[in-house]
CSV table of C-alpha atoms and ligand atoms in Angstrom, one decimal:
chain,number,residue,atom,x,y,z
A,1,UNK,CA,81.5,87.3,95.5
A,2,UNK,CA,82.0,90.7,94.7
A,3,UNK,CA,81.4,92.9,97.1
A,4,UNK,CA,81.7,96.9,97.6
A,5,UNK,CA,84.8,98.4,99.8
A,6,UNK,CA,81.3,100.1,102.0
A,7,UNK,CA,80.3,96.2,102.5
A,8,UNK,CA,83.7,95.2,103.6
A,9,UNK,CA,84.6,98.2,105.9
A,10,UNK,CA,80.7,97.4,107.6
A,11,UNK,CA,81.9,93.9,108.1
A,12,UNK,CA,85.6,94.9,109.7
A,13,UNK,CA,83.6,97.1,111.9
A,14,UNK,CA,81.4,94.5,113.3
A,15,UNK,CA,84.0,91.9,113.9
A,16,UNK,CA,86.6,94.9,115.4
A,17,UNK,CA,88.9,93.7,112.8
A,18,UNK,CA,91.1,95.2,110.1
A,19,UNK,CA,90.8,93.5,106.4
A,20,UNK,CA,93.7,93.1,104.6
A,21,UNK,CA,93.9,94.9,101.4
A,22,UNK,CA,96.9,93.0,99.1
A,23,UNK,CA,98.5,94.4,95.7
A,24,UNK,CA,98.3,92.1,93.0
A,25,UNK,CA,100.6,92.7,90.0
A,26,UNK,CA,100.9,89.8,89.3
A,27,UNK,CA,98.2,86.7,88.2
A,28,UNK,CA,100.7,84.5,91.4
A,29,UNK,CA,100.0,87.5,93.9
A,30,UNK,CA,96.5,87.5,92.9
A,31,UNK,CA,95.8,83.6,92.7
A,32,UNK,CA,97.6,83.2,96.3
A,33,UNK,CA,95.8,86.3,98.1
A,34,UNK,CA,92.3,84.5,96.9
A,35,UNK,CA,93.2,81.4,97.6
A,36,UNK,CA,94.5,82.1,101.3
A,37,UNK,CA,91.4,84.1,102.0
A,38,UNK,CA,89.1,81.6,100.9
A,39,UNK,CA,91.1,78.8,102.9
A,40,UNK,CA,90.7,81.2,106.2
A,41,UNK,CA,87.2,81.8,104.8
A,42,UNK,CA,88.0,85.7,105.4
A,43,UNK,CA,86.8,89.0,103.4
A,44,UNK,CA,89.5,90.2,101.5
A,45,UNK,CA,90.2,93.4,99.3
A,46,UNK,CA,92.6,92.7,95.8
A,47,UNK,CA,94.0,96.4,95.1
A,48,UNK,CA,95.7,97.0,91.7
A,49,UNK,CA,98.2,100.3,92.3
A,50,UNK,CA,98.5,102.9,89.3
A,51,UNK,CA,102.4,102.5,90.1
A,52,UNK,CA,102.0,98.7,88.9
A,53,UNK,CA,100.9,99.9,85.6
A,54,UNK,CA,104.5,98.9,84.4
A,55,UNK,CA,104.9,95.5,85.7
A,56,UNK,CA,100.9,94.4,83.9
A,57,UNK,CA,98.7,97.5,82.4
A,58,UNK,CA,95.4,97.6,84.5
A,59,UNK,CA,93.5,96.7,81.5
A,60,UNK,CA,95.1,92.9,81.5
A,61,UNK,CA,95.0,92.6,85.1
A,62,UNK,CA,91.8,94.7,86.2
A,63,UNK,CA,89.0,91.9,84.4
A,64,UNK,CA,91.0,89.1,85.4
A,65,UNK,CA,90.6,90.6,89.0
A,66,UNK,CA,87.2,91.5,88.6
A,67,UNK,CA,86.3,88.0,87.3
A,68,UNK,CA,88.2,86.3,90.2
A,69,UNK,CA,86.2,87.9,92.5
A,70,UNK,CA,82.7,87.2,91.4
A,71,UNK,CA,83.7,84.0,91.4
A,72,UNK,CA,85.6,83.3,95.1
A,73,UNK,CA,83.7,82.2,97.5
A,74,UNK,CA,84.1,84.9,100.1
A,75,UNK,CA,83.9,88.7,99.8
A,76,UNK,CA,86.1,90.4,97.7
A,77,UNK,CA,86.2,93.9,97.4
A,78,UNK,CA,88.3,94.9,94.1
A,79,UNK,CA,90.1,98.5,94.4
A,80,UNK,CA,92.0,100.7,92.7
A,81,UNK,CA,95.1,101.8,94.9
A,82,UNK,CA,96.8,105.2,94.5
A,83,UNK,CA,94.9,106.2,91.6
A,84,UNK,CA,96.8,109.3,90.7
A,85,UNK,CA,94.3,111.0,87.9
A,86,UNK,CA,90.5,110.9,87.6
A,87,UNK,CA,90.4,109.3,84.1
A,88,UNK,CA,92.9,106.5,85.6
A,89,UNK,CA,90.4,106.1,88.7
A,90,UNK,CA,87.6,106.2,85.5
A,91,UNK,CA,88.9,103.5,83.7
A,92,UNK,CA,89.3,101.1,86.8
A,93,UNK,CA,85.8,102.3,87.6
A,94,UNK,CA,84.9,100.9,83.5
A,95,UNK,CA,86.6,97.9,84.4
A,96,UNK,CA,83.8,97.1,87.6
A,97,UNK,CA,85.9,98.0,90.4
A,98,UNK,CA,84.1,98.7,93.4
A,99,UNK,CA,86.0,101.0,95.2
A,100,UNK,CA,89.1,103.3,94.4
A,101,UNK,CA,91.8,105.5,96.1
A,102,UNK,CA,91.9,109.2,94.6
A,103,UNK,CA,95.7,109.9,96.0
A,104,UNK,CA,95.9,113.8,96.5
A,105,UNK,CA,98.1,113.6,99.0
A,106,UNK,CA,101.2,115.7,97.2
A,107,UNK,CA,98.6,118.6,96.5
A,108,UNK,CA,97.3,121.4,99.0
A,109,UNK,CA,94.4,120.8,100.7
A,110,UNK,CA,92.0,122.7,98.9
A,111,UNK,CA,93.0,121.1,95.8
A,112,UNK,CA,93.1,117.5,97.5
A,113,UNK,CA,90.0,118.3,98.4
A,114,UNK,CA,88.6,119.6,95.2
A,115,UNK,CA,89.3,116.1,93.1
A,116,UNK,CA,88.8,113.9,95.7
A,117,UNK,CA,84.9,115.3,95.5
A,118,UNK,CA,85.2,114.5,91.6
A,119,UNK,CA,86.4,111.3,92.8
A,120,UNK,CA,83.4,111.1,94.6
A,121,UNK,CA,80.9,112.1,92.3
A,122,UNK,CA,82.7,109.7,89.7
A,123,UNK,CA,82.2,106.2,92.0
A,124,UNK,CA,78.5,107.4,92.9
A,125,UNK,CA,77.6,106.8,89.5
A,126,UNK,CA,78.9,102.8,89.6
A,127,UNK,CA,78.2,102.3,93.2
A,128,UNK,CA,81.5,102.3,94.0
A,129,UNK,CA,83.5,103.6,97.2
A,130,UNK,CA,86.3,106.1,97.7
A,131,UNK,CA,89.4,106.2,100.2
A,132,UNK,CA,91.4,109.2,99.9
A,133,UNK,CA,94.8,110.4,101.5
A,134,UNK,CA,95.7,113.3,103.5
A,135,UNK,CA,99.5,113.4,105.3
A,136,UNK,CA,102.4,111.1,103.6
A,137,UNK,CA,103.0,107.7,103.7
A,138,UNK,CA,106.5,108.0,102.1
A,139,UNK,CA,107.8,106.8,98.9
A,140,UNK,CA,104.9,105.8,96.1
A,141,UNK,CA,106.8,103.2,94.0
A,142,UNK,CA,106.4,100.4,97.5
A,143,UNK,CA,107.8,97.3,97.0
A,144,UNK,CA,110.6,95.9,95.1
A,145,UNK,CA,112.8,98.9,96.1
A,146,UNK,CA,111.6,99.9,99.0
A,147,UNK,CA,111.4,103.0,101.5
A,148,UNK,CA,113.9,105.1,102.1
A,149,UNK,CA,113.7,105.5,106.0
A,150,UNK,CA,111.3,106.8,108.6
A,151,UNK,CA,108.1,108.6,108.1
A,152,UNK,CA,108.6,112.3,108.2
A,153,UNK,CA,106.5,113.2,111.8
A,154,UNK,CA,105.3,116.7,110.2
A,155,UNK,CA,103.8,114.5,107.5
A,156,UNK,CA,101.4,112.9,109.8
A,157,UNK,CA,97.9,113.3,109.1
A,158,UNK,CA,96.4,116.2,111.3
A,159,UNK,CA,93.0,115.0,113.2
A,160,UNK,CA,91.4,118.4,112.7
A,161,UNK,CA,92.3,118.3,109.1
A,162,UNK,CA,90.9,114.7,109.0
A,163,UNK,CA,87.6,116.0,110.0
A,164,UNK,CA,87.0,118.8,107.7
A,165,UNK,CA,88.2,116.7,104.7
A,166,UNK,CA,85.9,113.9,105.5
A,167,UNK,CA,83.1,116.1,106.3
A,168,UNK,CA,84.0,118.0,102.6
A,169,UNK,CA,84.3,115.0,100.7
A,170,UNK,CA,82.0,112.6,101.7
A,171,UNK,CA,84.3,109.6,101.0
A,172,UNK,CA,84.2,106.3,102.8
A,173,UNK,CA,87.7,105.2,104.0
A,174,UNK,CA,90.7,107.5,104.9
A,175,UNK,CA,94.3,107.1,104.4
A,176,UNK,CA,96.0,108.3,107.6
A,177,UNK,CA,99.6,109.3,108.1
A,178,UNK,CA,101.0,107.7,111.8
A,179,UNK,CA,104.0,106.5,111.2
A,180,UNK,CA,104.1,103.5,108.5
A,181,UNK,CA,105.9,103.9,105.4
A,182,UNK,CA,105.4,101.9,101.8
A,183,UNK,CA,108.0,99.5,101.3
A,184,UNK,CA,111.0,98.0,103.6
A,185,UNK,CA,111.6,100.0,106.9
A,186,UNK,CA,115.3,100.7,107.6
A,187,UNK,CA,115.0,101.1,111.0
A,188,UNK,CA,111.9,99.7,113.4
A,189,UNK,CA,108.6,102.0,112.8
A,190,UNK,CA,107.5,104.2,115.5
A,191,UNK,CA,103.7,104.2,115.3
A,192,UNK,CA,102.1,107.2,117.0
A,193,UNK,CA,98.6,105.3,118.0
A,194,UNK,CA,97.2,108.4,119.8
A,195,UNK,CA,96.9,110.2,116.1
A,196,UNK,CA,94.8,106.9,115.1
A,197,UNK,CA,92.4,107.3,118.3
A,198,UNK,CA,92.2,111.0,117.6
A,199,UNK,CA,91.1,110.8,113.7
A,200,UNK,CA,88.9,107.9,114.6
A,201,UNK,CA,87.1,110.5,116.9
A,202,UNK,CA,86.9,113.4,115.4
A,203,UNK,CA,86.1,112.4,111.8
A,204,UNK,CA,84.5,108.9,112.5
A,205,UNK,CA,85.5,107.3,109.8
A,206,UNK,CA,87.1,104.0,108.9
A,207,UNK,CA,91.0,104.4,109.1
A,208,UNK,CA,93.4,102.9,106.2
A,209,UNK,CA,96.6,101.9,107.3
A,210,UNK,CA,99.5,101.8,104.0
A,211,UNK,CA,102.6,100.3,104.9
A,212,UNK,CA,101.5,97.4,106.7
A,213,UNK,CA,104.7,95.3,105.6
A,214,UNK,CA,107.5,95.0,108.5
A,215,UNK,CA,104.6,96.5,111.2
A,216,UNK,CA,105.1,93.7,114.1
A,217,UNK,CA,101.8,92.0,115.2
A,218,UNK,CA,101.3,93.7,118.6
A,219,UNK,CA,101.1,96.8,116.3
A,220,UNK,CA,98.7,95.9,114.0
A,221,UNK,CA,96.6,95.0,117.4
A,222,UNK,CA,97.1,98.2,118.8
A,223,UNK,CA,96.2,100.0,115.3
A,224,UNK,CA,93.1,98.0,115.0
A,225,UNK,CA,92.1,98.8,118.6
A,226,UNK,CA,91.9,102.2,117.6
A,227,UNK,CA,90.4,102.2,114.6
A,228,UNK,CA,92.2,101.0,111.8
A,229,UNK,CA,89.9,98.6,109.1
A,230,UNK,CA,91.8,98.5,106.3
A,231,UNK,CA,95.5,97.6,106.0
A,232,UNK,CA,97.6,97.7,102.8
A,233,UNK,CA,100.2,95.1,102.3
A,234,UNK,CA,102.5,94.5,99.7
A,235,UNK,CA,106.0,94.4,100.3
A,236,UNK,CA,106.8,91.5,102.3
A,237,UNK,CA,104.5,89.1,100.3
A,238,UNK,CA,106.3,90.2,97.1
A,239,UNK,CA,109.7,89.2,99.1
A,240,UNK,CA,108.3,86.1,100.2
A,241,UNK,CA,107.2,85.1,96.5
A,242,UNK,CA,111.0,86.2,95.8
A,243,UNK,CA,113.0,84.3,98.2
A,244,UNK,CA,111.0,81.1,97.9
A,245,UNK,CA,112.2,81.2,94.0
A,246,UNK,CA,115.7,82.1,94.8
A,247,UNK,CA,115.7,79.6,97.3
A,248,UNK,CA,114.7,77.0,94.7
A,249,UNK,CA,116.8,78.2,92.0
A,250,UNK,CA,119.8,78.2,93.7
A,251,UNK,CA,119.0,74.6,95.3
A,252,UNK,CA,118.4,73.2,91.9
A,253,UNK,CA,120.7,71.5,89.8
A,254,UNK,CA,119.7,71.4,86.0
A,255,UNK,CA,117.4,72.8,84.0
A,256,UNK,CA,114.6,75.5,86.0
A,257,UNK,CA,111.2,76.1,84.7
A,258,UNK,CA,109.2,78.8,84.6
A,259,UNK,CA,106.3,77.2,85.7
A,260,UNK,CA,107.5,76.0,88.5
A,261,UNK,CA,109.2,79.8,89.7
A,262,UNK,CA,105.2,80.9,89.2
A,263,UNK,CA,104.4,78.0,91.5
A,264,UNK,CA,107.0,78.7,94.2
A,265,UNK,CA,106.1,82.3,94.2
A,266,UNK,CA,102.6,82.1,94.5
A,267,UNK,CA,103.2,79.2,97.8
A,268,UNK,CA,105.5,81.7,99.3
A,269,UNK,CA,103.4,85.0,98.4
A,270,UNK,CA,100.2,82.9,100.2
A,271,UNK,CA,101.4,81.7,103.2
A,272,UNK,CA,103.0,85.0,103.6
A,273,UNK,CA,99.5,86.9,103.1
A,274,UNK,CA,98.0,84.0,104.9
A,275,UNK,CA,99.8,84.9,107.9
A,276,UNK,CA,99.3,88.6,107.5
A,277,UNK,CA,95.2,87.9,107.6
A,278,UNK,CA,95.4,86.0,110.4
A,279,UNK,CA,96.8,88.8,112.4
A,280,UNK,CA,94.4,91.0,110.7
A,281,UNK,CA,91.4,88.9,111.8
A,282,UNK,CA,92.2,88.7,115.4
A,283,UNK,CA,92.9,84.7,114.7
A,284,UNK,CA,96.2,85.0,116.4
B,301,LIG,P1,103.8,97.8,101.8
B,301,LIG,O1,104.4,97.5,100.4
B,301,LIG,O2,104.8,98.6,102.6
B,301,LIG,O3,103.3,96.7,102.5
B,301,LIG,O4,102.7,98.9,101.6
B,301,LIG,C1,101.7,98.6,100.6
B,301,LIG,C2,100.8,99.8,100.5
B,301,LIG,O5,100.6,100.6,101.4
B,301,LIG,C3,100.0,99.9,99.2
B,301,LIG,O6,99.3,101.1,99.1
């Protein structure tokens, strides 16, 4: 069923649990992710990033989501990630989404703060909820290429900061800054958990962690301990769904076919996310 991002954020709060919030651009990411949430009978949000606009336009995959959702069996929670410009985040919102990410991030703070309250204003009118981003999570264009190394420890999100943008915005879920960055980490990350606990008690608010591929599990524990309820994944599904194919394609002798490289990437890209919610959901 389709649910709002307020609805699933209430229900990672009562069950001290973080839900995982997977990128589809693909109709293999998205089948898998629905398929391994329904199987663990968990929440689950399906995020479509602006950056994916190249891979499938969001008008393809965006009512192919929406429709997916109303029709799974759990809650589903369908969310525009990064949205970069208010008429993108408008069109998702004409699409049914129920919650979307205004990514101000690279502007100053006043004027970060300025459109996420159009942001705001905009999803009030559907129903819908808003995460916004202060601090820097790295590189945008996450996945295939990945990151280029460590998060930048200035760019962290500042807990004072955090609580007067909250307090100005009025949205519902904020992207912190703590030490993840999007796509493959070159060297281990370094999460700084205190800044997590900090946010979490000065601007009481539910804490979205981007990045979450090549985090170990003890991490994600320790983030969701603090505070931490929504986790972005991407990455290492995506390179799952890719060596699963290679694998196959390099095993097989004759003729490949493409229906069977969807099929081996959405297996891989499942299990993978599979894994990821289990962690998520305190199941292991
Ligand atoms: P990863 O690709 O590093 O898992 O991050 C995904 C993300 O944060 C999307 O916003």
């Amino acid at each position: 069923m389709l649910v709002s991002m307020r609805r699933i954020l209430d229900l990672a709060e009562a069950n001290k649990q973080a839900i995982g919030a997977f990128n589809v651009s693909t109709l293999e990411g998205l089948m898998g992710t629905l398929q391994a949430a329904e199987e663990l009978k968990q929440p689950v949000i399906i995020q479509f990033a602006q950056v994916h606009e190249s891979i499938i336009p969001l008008e393809v995959m965006g009512p192919i989501m929406v429709d997916m959702a109303e029709k799974a069996n759990v809650p589903v929670c369908v969310h525009l990630d990064h949205g970069e410009d208010l008429d993108y985040i408008k069109k998702a919102l004409d699409l049914g989404f129920t919650s979307v990410m205004y990514d101000g991030s690279a502007l100053d703070f006043e004027k970060n703060v300025a459109n996420t309250c159009i942001a705001v204003e905009m999803a009030e009118e559907y129903g819908a909820s808003v995460e916004a981003e202060i601090g820097c999570m790295g590189r945008e264009e996450f996945g295939s290429v990945g990151a280029e190394g460590d998060a930048v420890e200035s760019m962290y999100t500042d807990p004072n900061e955090a609580k007067e943008f909250v307090g100005r915005t009025g949205i519902d879920a904020l992207a912190c800054s703590f030490g993840t960055v999007h796509g493959l980490y070159l060297t281990e990350p370094k999460l700084d958990f205190d800044i997590i606990s900090a946010i979490r008690e000065k601007a009481q608010i539910p804490i979205v962690m981007h990045g979450g591929s090549g985090v170990s599990p003890e991490d994600f524990r320790e983030c969701i301990k603090r505070g931490v309820r929504k986790i972005n994944y991407y990455t290492y599904a995506a390179k799952a769904g890719g060596e699963n194919v290679k694998k196959h394609c390099d095993e097989a002798d004759g003729v490949v076919y493409f229906h069977d490289v969807a099929a081996w990437g959405r297996e891989a890209m499942k299990a993978d996310v599979m894994a990821a919610m289990k962690v998520f959901a305190g199941m292991e």
